[in-house]
Amino acid sequence: MSQQLVLTLIGDDKPGLVEKVSETIVKHNGNWLESRMSHLADKFAGILTVAVADDQADALVDDLVALERFGLTVTAAKAGAHVVAGSTVSLSVVGNDKPGIVKEVSQVLSALQVNVKELDTCCEPAPMSSEMLFKADMILTVPESVTLTQVEEAIEALGSDLMIEFNSEEKVAG
């Protein structure tokens, strides 16, 4: 029998960190399934999912935690099988940067029982000015009881400077 582990990684960014993690996973006959890794504020940060045999899971986690000697902090959690039913849609939000945008948007989504499956954000200068724009790209699971119009109206109510766009392709999840 096997299980999936979700790992989070953080450390000072330097060559060889991904190699150390992958080497450790292979040592325990684990399979690297899915990951997102990035350089953020001079740190290496990542999250990944690994499949590993039940009898190797504890030893794998112990060896990954031991990577702290290379400056990498690793945490592990067993993955569950919880599936949220609804439509999967992409949503882009763009607006003038200000503190609290993620809180405001996520609060609206939570109130509507919309699940945020993926969130990518950045700040960059506006094309015609030096003002900073906040951009967020999300993958959401919208429950069947909520319409995209409801989501759109709730986010737009946060302020007139927020522009939103849904991807027209919807997929059914669950």
N, CA, C and O of each residue as an XYZ file, in Angstrom:
696
protein
N       0.848     -1.180      0.000
C       0.000      0.000      0.000
C       0.893      1.242      0.000
O       1.989      1.224      0.561
N       0.421      2.317     -0.629
C       1.208      3.542     -0.630
C       0.349      4.710     -0.167
O      -0.876      4.626     -0.090
N       1.032      5.786      0.133
C       0.344      6.993      0.561
C       0.987      8.192     -0.104
O       2.109      8.126     -0.604
N       0.253      9.278     -0.096
C       0.796     10.513     -0.632
C       1.130     11.440      0.524
O       0.377     11.557      1.491
N       2.278     12.098      0.401
C       2.709     13.092      1.362
C       2.784     14.439      0.661
O       3.232     14.533     -0.482
N       2.347     15.470      1.350
C       2.517     16.831      0.861
C       3.662     17.424      1.668
O       3.613     17.471      2.897
N       4.696     17.878      0.957
C       5.891     18.416      1.596
C       5.986     19.904      1.337
O       5.700     20.370      0.234
N       6.384     20.646      2.346
C       6.723     22.056      2.160
C       8.202     22.214      2.448
O       8.742     21.582      3.356
N       8.856     23.067      1.663
C      10.297     23.261      1.750
C      10.592     24.749      1.813
O       9.958     25.539      1.113
N      11.545     25.135      2.641
C      12.011     26.515      2.642
C      13.445     26.545      3.137
O      13.821     25.829      4.066
N      14.237     27.394      2.492
C      15.632     27.550      2.894
C      16.294     28.648      2.095
O      15.719     29.185      1.149
N      17.510     28.971      2.487
C      18.275     29.944      1.712
C      18.499     29.362      0.324
O      18.900     28.206      0.187
N      18.239     30.162     -0.702
C      18.340     29.679     -2.074
C      19.800     29.461     -2.448
O      20.621     30.372     -2.353
N      20.109     28.241     -2.872
C      21.450     27.901     -3.332
C      21.366     26.646     -4.194
O      20.409     25.880     -4.082
N      22.350     26.436     -5.043
C      22.336     25.252     -5.902
C      22.335     23.955     -5.088
O      22.956     23.869     -4.028
N      21.628     22.955     -5.602
C      21.676     21.627     -5.023
C      20.512     21.252     -4.119
O      20.398     20.089     -3.730
N      19.646     22.194     -3.771
C      18.558     21.861     -2.853
C      17.560     20.880     -3.475
O      17.160     19.911     -2.829
N      17.164     21.123     -4.702
C      16.219     20.213     -5.366
C      16.850     18.834     -5.528
O      16.179     17.812     -5.378
N      18.143     18.816     -5.833
C      18.833     17.526     -5.952
C      18.797     16.759     -4.640
O      18.536     15.556     -4.644
N      19.051     17.420     -3.520
C      19.032     16.745     -2.208
C      17.653     16.163     -1.916
O      17.536     15.037     -1.434
N      16.614     16.936     -2.208
C      15.252     16.457     -1.965
C      14.942     15.268     -2.866
O      14.436     14.249     -2.396
N      15.241     15.389     -4.155
C      14.925     14.293     -5.089
C      15.744     13.039     -4.781
O      15.236     11.923     -4.886
N      16.987     13.220     -4.408
C      17.849     12.092     -4.027
C      17.260     11.351     -2.820
O      17.263     10.121     -2.780
N      16.762     12.097     -1.851
C      16.171     11.498     -0.651
C      14.892     10.749     -0.986
O      14.649      9.667     -0.453
N      14.077     11.313     -1.861
C      12.833     10.648     -2.260
C      13.132      9.344     -2.991
O      12.503      8.322     -2.714
N      14.079      9.367     -3.915
C      14.448      8.158     -4.666
C      15.030      7.086     -3.736
O      14.771      5.896     -3.916
N      15.810      7.509     -2.752
C      16.409      6.570     -1.777
C      15.335      5.722     -1.099
O      15.590      4.578     -0.724
N      14.129      6.285     -0.943
C      13.034      5.566     -0.283
C      11.986      5.081     -1.282
O      10.836      4.827     -0.923
N      12.409      4.957     -2.553
C      11.531      4.479     -3.627
C      10.256      5.310     -3.750
O       9.200      4.796     -4.117
N      10.368      6.583     -3.443
C       9.227      7.483     -3.578
C       9.112      7.994     -5.001
O      10.065      7.929     -5.777
N       7.949      8.498     -5.331
C       7.680      9.025     -6.657
C       7.260     10.497     -6.532
O       6.237     10.805     -5.919
N       8.051     11.395     -7.113
C       7.770     12.839     -7.128
C       6.603     13.057     -8.075
O       6.737     12.803     -9.272
N       5.454     13.524     -7.574
C       4.253     13.629     -8.390
C       3.996     15.022     -8.938
O       3.821     15.198    -10.143
N       3.972     16.004     -8.063
C       3.546     17.341     -8.466
C       4.259     18.347     -7.566
O       4.433     18.101     -6.373
N       4.672     19.479     -8.135
C       5.371     20.457     -7.305
C       5.227     21.870     -7.845
O       4.951     22.086     -9.025
N       5.422     22.815     -6.953
C       5.537     24.231     -7.273
C       6.704     24.739     -6.435
O       6.698     24.617     -5.210
N       7.676     25.294     -7.083
C       8.854     25.793     -6.376
C       9.246     27.136     -6.947
O       9.051     27.409     -8.132
N       9.808     27.981     -6.076
C      10.111     29.328     -6.522
C      11.173     29.979     -5.651
O      11.419     29.568     -4.517
N      11.794     31.006     -6.215
C      12.704     31.882     -5.495
C      11.869     33.067     -5.024
O      11.347     33.822     -5.844
N      11.739     33.235     -3.708
C      10.940     34.316     -3.139
C      11.773     35.022     -2.069
O      12.164     34.411     -1.075
N      12.041     36.310     -2.280
C      12.753     37.131     -1.282
C      14.033     36.448     -0.799
O      14.264     36.322      0.404
N      14.848     36.014     -1.737
C      16.127     35.345     -1.461
C      16.003     33.996     -0.766
O      16.988     33.477     -0.240
N      14.812     33.428     -0.758
C      14.595     32.100     -0.198
C      14.125     31.169     -1.302
O      13.497     31.597     -2.271
N      14.437     29.899     -1.144
C      13.878     28.850     -1.971
C      12.658     28.341     -1.222
O      12.759     27.979     -0.050
N      11.504     28.310     -1.885
C      10.276     27.836     -1.255
C       9.576     26.884     -2.208
O       9.546     27.108     -3.418
N       9.022     25.834     -1.658
C       8.330     24.892     -2.519
C       7.333     24.045     -1.775
O       7.338     23.937     -0.549
N       6.476     23.450     -2.580
C       5.515     22.484     -2.086
C       5.467     21.364     -3.113
O       5.483     21.616     -4.318
N       5.408     20.134     -2.635
C       5.345     19.021     -3.577
C       4.597     17.856     -2.983
O       4.456     17.732     -1.767
N       4.120     17.004     -3.868
C       3.415     15.792     -3.475
C       4.259     14.605     -3.896
O       4.763     14.540     -5.017
N       4.401     13.668     -2.968
C       5.210     12.478     -3.185
C       4.370     11.250     -2.850
O       3.653     11.244     -1.849
N       4.452     10.215     -3.674
C       3.850      8.921     -3.354
C       4.955      8.012     -2.845
O       6.033      7.941     -3.434
N       4.683      7.324     -1.757
C       5.694      6.448     -1.154
C       4.982      5.272     -0.490
O       3.861      5.406      0.000
N       5.649      4.119     -0.482
C       5.091      2.939      0.178
C       4.928      3.225      1.670
O       5.751      3.908      2.282
N       3.855      2.691      2.238
C       3.573      2.912      3.663
C       4.770      2.591      4.543
O       5.055      3.319      5.493
N       5.475      1.499      4.233
C       6.592      1.095      5.085
C       7.836      1.975      4.919
O       8.799      1.813      5.668
N       7.835      2.891      3.966
C       8.958      3.806      3.754
C       8.647      5.248      4.175
O       9.551      6.081      4.255
N       7.382      5.537      4.440
C       6.952      6.917      4.675
C       7.652      7.573      5.861
O       8.154      8.690      5.737
N       7.692      6.904      6.995
C       8.305      7.511      8.186
C       9.797      7.746      7.988
O      10.319      8.792      8.373
N      10.481      6.781      7.391
C      11.922      6.937      7.149
C      12.180      8.068      6.146
O      13.140      8.823      6.294
N      11.329      8.180      5.136
C      11.462      9.267      4.165
C      11.315     10.615      4.864
O      12.134     11.512      4.664
N      10.290     10.756      5.669
C      10.073     12.022      6.380
C      11.262     12.333      7.277
O      11.718     13.476      7.320
N      11.773     11.335      7.996
C      12.939     11.549      8.874
C      14.140     12.047      8.073
O      14.834     12.972      8.496
N      14.382     11.430      6.915
C      15.532     11.835      6.097
C      15.323     13.222      5.477
O      16.279     13.981      5.317
N      14.097     13.545      5.136
C      13.822     14.884      4.602
C      14.009     15.949      5.681
O      14.562     17.015      5.410
N      13.557     15.672      6.883
C      13.745     16.612      7.994
C      15.238     16.799      8.271
O      15.671     17.886      8.653
N      16.017     15.742      8.078
C      17.467     15.821      8.301
C      18.170     16.722      7.278
O      19.341     17.056      7.459
N      17.477     17.115      6.219
C      18.069     18.034      5.239
C      18.284     19.430      5.827
O      18.822     20.318      5.166
N      17.861     19.605      7.061
C      18.092     20.876      7.740
C      19.596     21.167      7.838
O      19.999     22.328      7.910
N      20.407     20.140      7.840
C      21.866     20.346      7.881
C      22.372     21.052      6.621
O      23.480     21.588      6.609
N      21.553     21.049      5.556
C      21.894     21.775      4.330
C      21.151     23.111      4.251
O      21.183     23.789      3.223
N      20.479     23.482      5.353
C      19.770     24.756      5.393
C      18.357     24.705      4.843
O      17.771     25.742      4.534
N      17.806     23.503      4.719
C      16.467     23.340      4.158
C      15.522     22.799      5.229
O      15.765     21.738      5.803
N      14.450     23.533      5.490
C      13.434     23.080      6.438
C      12.321     22.400      5.652
O      11.748     22.987      4.734
N      12.019     21.150      6.023
C      11.001     20.362      5.333
C       9.946     19.935      6.349
O      10.271     19.441      7.429
N       8.682     20.132      5.988
C       7.581     19.596      6.787
C       6.762     18.677      5.893
O       6.722     18.853      4.675
N       6.108     17.694      6.509
C       5.334     16.714      5.748
C       3.972     16.518      6.385
O       3.824     16.571      7.606
N       2.977     16.290      5.533
C       1.619     15.972      5.978
C       1.059     14.903      5.056
O       1.296     14.928      3.849
N       0.316     13.964      5.625
C      -0.344     12.958      4.799
C      -1.492     13.608      4.045
O      -2.264     14.386      4.604
N      -1.589     13.272      2.760
C      -2.653     13.824      1.916
C      -3.932     13.047      2.151
O      -3.911     11.829      2.331
N      -5.036     13.759      2.147
C      -6.342     13.129      2.285
C      -6.991     12.967      0.931
O      -6.396     13.287     -0.098
N      -8.191     12.478      0.936
C      -8.912     12.241     -0.317
C     -10.152     13.121     -0.414
O     -11.119     12.754     -1.082
N     -10.137     14.278      0.244
C     -11.298     15.172      0.239
C     -11.459     15.802     -1.144
O     -10.523     16.403     -1.671
N     -12.636     15.664     -1.719
C     -12.941     16.248     -3.025
C     -14.100     17.221     -2.860
O     -15.138     16.875     -2.296
N     -13.917     18.427     -3.352
C     -14.974     19.442     -3.305
C     -15.697     19.427     -4.642
O     -15.067     19.566     -5.691
N     -17.020     19.258     -4.613
C     -17.811     19.210     -5.841
C     -18.127     20.630     -6.312
O     -18.278     21.553     -5.511
N     -18.221     20.774     -7.607
C     -18.571     22.066     -8.183
C     -17.857     22.276     -9.500
O     -17.241     21.359    -10.044
N     -17.946     23.500    -10.006
C     -17.288     23.856    -11.269
C     -15.908     24.417    -10.984
O     -15.727     25.199    -10.050
N     -14.950     24.022    -11.781
C     -13.594     24.557    -11.660
C     -13.442     25.655    -12.704
O     -13.647     25.421    -13.896
N     -13.082     26.850    -12.252
C     -12.929     27.997    -13.144
C     -11.639     28.737    -12.819
O     -11.109     28.644    -11.712
N     -11.153     29.467    -13.804
C      -9.999     30.345    -13.610
C     -10.512     31.756    -13.395
O     -11.471     32.185    -14.037
N      -9.870     32.472    -12.492
C     -10.244     33.849    -12.204
C      -8.981     34.686    -12.133
O      -8.015     34.313    -11.468
N      -8.992     35.821    -12.822
C      -7.896     36.791    -12.736
C      -8.433     38.058    -12.101
O      -9.517     38.528    -12.447
N      -7.669     38.608    -11.168
C      -8.019     39.861    -10.506
C      -6.843     40.811    -10.677
O      -5.699     40.437    -10.421
N      -7.119     42.037    -11.109
C      -6.083     43.062    -11.261
C      -6.616     44.344    -10.637
O      -7.770     44.723    -10.839
N      -5.743     45.005     -9.871
C      -6.140     46.279     -9.273
C      -4.936     47.012     -8.741
O      -3.838     46.460     -8.671
N      -5.148     48.268     -8.363
C      -4.068     49.028     -7.752
C      -3.632     48.313     -6.478
O      -4.464     47.881     -5.679
N      -2.320     48.194     -6.300
C      -1.812     47.482     -5.141
C      -2.113     48.254     -3.865
O      -1.963     49.474     -3.802
N      -2.541     47.511     -2.852
C      -2.770     48.074     -1.524
C      -2.776     46.913     -0.534
O      -3.098     45.785     -0.907
N      -2.429     47.174      0.703
C      -2.475     46.096      1.693
C      -3.895     45.555      1.849
O      -4.860     46.320      1.864
N      -4.013     44.249      1.964
C      -5.300     43.631      2.261
C      -6.089     43.101      1.093
O      -7.187     42.584      1.296
N      -5.579     43.204     -0.138
C      -6.358     42.717     -1.284
C      -6.617     41.215     -1.171
O      -7.748     40.772     -1.373
N      -5.602     40.435     -0.855
C      -5.781     38.978     -0.764
C      -6.798     38.653      0.329
O      -7.652     37.787      0.141
N      -6.714     39.334      1.454
C      -7.670     39.115      2.549
C      -9.087     39.410      2.084
O      -9.997     38.612      2.312
N      -9.278     40.559      1.430
C     -10.624     40.953      1.000
C     -11.207     39.970     -0.011
O     -12.356     39.548      0.122
N     -10.418     39.605     -1.020
C     -10.909     38.692     -2.054
C     -11.163     37.304     -1.463
O     -12.191     36.690     -1.745
N     -10.235     36.812     -0.651
C     -10.414     35.473     -0.075
C     -11.587     35.431      0.900
O     -12.252     34.403      1.026
N     -11.843     36.536      1.587
C     -12.984     36.613      2.497
C     -14.295     36.503      1.715
O     -15.216     35.804      2.138
N     -14.377     37.191      0.580
C     -15.561     37.114     -0.278
C     -15.751     35.687     -0.785
O     -16.860     35.155     -0.744
N     -14.684     35.074     -1.257
C     -14.777     33.711     -1.782
C     -15.199     32.732     -0.691
O     -16.035     31.858     -0.921
N     -14.621     32.881      0.487
C     -14.967     32.003      1.605
C     -16.435     32.133      1.983
O     -17.100     31.133      2.251
N     -16.941     33.360      2.007
C     -18.349     33.587      2.352
C     -19.282     32.893      1.367
O     -20.385     32.489      1.734
N     -18.844     32.756      0.124
C     -19.642     32.080     -0.905
C     -19.347     30.575     -0.966
O     -19.899     29.867     -1.809
N     -18.477     30.091     -0.072
C     -18.067     28.683     -0.039
C     -17.298     28.267     -1.296
O     -17.331     27.104     -1.699
N     -16.604     29.233     -1.911
C     -15.765     28.967     -3.073
C     -14.389     28.545     -2.571
O     -13.798     29.224     -1.731
N     -13.886     27.441     -3.077
C     -12.593     26.916     -2.661
C     -11.484     27.420     -3.592
O     -11.601     27.315     -4.813
N     -10.414     27.963     -3.015
C      -9.253     28.400     -3.792
C      -8.308     27.208     -3.914
O      -7.698     26.789     -2.930
N      -8.191     26.662     -5.130
C      -7.315     25.511     -5.365
C      -5.895     25.947     -5.692
O      -4.937     25.281     -5.299
N      -5.750     27.055     -6.406
C      -4.433     27.590     -6.745
C      -4.509     29.102     -6.682
O      -5.539     29.698     -6.999
N      -3.399     29.724     -6.266
C      -3.312     31.175     -6.188
C      -1.898     31.599     -6.545
O      -0.938     31.207     -5.882
N      -1.773     32.400     -7.593
C      -0.494     32.981     -8.006
C      -0.668     34.487     -8.007
O      -1.597     35.009     -8.624
N       0.226     35.190     -7.316
C       0.116     36.643     -7.239
C       1.449     37.303     -7.581
O       2.514     36.695     -7.470
N       1.359     38.564     -8.000
C       2.549     39.374     -8.211
C       2.160     40.842     -8.196
O       0.991     41.193     -8.349
N       3.153     41.685     -8.011
C       2.992     43.135     -8.115
C       3.962     43.604     -9.186
O       5.116     43.177     -9.232
N       3.474     44.491    -10.046
C       4.328     45.018    -11.106
C       3.855     46.413    -11.479
O       2.700     46.764    -11.236
N       4.741     47.213    -12.069
C       4.350     48.572    -12.450
C       3.271     48.569    -13.538
O       3.296     47.747    -14.455
N       2.340     49.490    -13.419
C       1.315     49.644    -14.447
C       1.976     50.097    -15.747
O       2.960     50.835    -15.701
N       1.464     49.676    -16.907
C       2.099     49.998    -18.184
C       2.266     51.497    -18.464
O       3.269     51.899    -19.055
N       1.316     52.315    -18.057
C       1.356     53.737    -18.410
C       1.739     54.640    -17.235
O       1.746     55.862    -17.377
N       2.054     54.056    -16.083
C       2.432     54.866    -14.918
C       3.401     54.068    -14.063
O       3.726     52.920    -14.367
N       3.843     54.684    -13.014
C       4.754     53.972    -12.115
C       4.008     53.365    -10.935
O       4.634     52.797    -10.040
N       2.682     53.473    -10.916
C       1.907     52.874     -9.840
C       1.988     51.358     -9.930
O       2.061     50.788    -11.018
N       1.974     50.720     -8.774
C       2.054     49.265     -8.733
C       0.667     48.652     -8.887
O      -0.307     49.106     -8.287
N       0.610     47.607     -9.711
C      -0.610     46.832     -9.886
C      -0.455     45.494     -9.188
O       0.605     44.872     -9.248
N      -1.506     45.059     -8.533
C      -1.561     43.738     -7.930
C      -2.296     42.832     -8.904
O      -3.362     43.188     -9.407
N      -1.729     41.661     -9.169
C      -2.368     40.698    -10.056
C      -2.465     39.358     -9.340
O      -1.517     38.911     -8.694
N      -3.621     38.731     -9.466
C      -3.823     37.401     -8.891
C      -4.490     36.519     -9.936
O      -5.475     36.908    -10.563
N      -3.944     35.343    -10.109
C      -4.557     34.330    -10.964
C      -4.916     33.160    -10.060
O      -4.081     32.661     -9.305
N      -6.176     32.728    -10.149
C      -6.674     31.689     -9.255
C      -7.381     30.588    -10.031
O      -7.960     30.818    -11.093
N      -7.318     29.401     -9.476
C      -8.164     28.300     -9.913
C      -9.119     28.059     -8.744
O      -8.690     27.826     -7.614
N     -10.403     28.117     -9.032
C     -11.423     28.028     -7.995
C     -12.348     26.851     -8.239
O     -12.564     26.447     -9.382
N     -12.895     26.301     -7.163
C     -14.014     25.375     -7.265
C     -15.225     26.109     -6.722
O     -15.294     26.430     -5.536
N     -16.179     26.371     -7.604
C     -17.386     27.120     -7.259
C     -18.510     26.115     -7.041
O     -18.811     25.322     -7.933
N     -19.138     26.138     -5.857
C     -20.215     25.177     -5.602
C     -21.381     25.365     -6.574
O     -21.603     26.456     -7.099
N     -22.107     24.295     -6.796
C     -23.226     24.326     -7.743
C     -24.280     25.360     -7.350
O     -25.002     25.863     -8.211
N     -24.375     25.681     -6.060
C     -25.393     26.623     -5.577
C     -25.018     28.084     -5.795
O     -25.811     28.974     -5.484
N     -23.814     28.349     -6.328
C     -23.317     29.714     -6.522
C     -23.054     29.935     -8.007
O     -22.448     29.094     -8.671
N     -23.515     31.075     -8.525
C     -23.270     31.402     -9.930
C     -22.005     32.245    -10.058
O     -21.574     32.890     -9.102
N     -21.424     32.230    -11.240
C     -20.255     33.076    -11.489
C     -20.622     34.548    -11.378
O     -19.789     35.363    -10.981
N     -21.844     34.898    -11.719
C     -22.300     36.281    -11.574
C     -22.269     36.701    -10.108
O     -21.887     37.831     -9.801
N     -22.665     35.811     -9.195
C     -22.612     36.122     -7.770
C     -21.168     36.367     -7.320
O     -20.897     37.298     -6.562
N     -20.253     35.530     -7.791
C     -18.843     35.687     -7.430
C     -18.334     37.017     -7.980
O     -17.688     37.780     -7.262
N     -18.620     37.293     -9.241
C     -18.171     38.524     -9.886
C     -18.691     39.762     -9.148
O     -17.929     40.684     -8.858
N     -19.982     39.774     -8.851
C     -20.577     40.926     -8.172
C     -19.990     41.117     -6.770
O     -19.766     42.250     -6.344
N     -19.745     40.038     -6.065
C     -19.198     40.134     -4.708
C     -17.782     40.697     -4.724
O     -17.430     41.506     -3.866
N     -16.964     40.277     -5.691
C     -15.598     40.807     -5.775
C     -15.610     42.252     -6.240
O     -14.878     43.083     -5.702
N     -16.434     42.561     -7.235
C     -16.508     43.937     -7.727
C     -17.000     44.899     -6.646
O     -16.675     46.086     -6.687
N     -17.771     44.410     -5.689
C     -18.259     45.257     -4.596
C     -17.120     45.703     -3.681
O     -17.293     46.628     -2.887
N     -15.962     45.059     -3.782
C     -14.804     45.438     -2.960
C     -14.223     46.787     -3.374
O     -13.612     47.477     -2.558
N     -14.409     47.158     -4.621
C     -13.880     48.437     -5.079
C     -13.926     48.543     -6.579
O     -13.834     47.542     -7.290
N     -14.068     49.757     -7.055
C     -14.195     49.967     -8.495
C     -12.876     49.781     -9.229
O     -12.871     49.657    -10.454
N     -11.745     49.759     -8.503
C     -10.461     49.618     -9.177
C     -10.065     48.156     -9.411
O      -9.011     47.893     -9.990
N     -10.884     47.210     -8.974
C     -10.579     45.801     -9.204
C     -11.256     45.334    -10.489
O     -12.470     45.461    -10.649
N     -10.455     44.794    -11.395
C     -10.981     44.207    -12.626
C     -10.877     42.701    -12.492
O      -9.852     42.191    -12.042
N     -11.922     41.981    -12.876
C     -11.872     40.531    -12.793
C     -12.250     39.925    -14.134
O     -12.982     40.515    -14.928
N     -11.727     38.732    -14.357
C     -12.021     38.022    -15.599
C     -12.047     36.533    -15.304
O     -11.106     35.991    -14.725
N     -13.127     35.873    -15.703
C     -13.245     34.426    -15.579
C     -12.816     33.785    -16.881
O     -13.040     34.340    -17.957
N     -12.197     32.617    -16.789
C     -11.933     31.809    -17.960
C     -13.272     31.197    -18.347
O     -13.999     30.688    -17.494
N     -13.594     31.249    -19.625
C     -14.891     30.760    -20.072
C     -15.017     29.243    -20.026
O     -16.128     28.716    -20.074
N     -13.904     28.540    -19.934
C     -13.972     27.077    -19.880
C     -14.206     26.633    -18.446
O     -13.397     26.910    -17.561
N     -15.311     25.946    -18.224
C     -15.598     25.399    -16.906
C     -15.444     23.884    -16.984
O     -15.793     23.252    -17.981
N     -14.916     23.329    -15.914
C     -14.784     21.885    -15.818
C     -15.541     21.444    -14.569
O     -15.560     22.165    -13.572
N     -16.148     20.296    -14.613
C     -16.860     19.815    -13.440
C     -15.896     18.985    -12.612
O     -15.244     18.074    -13.121
N     -15.814     19.314    -11.317
C     -14.965     18.574    -10.388
C     -15.858     17.773     -9.459
O     -16.994     18.155     -9.176
N     -15.317     16.640     -8.985
C     -16.048     15.871     -7.970
C     -16.916     14.937     -8.615
O     -17.626     14.188     -7.943
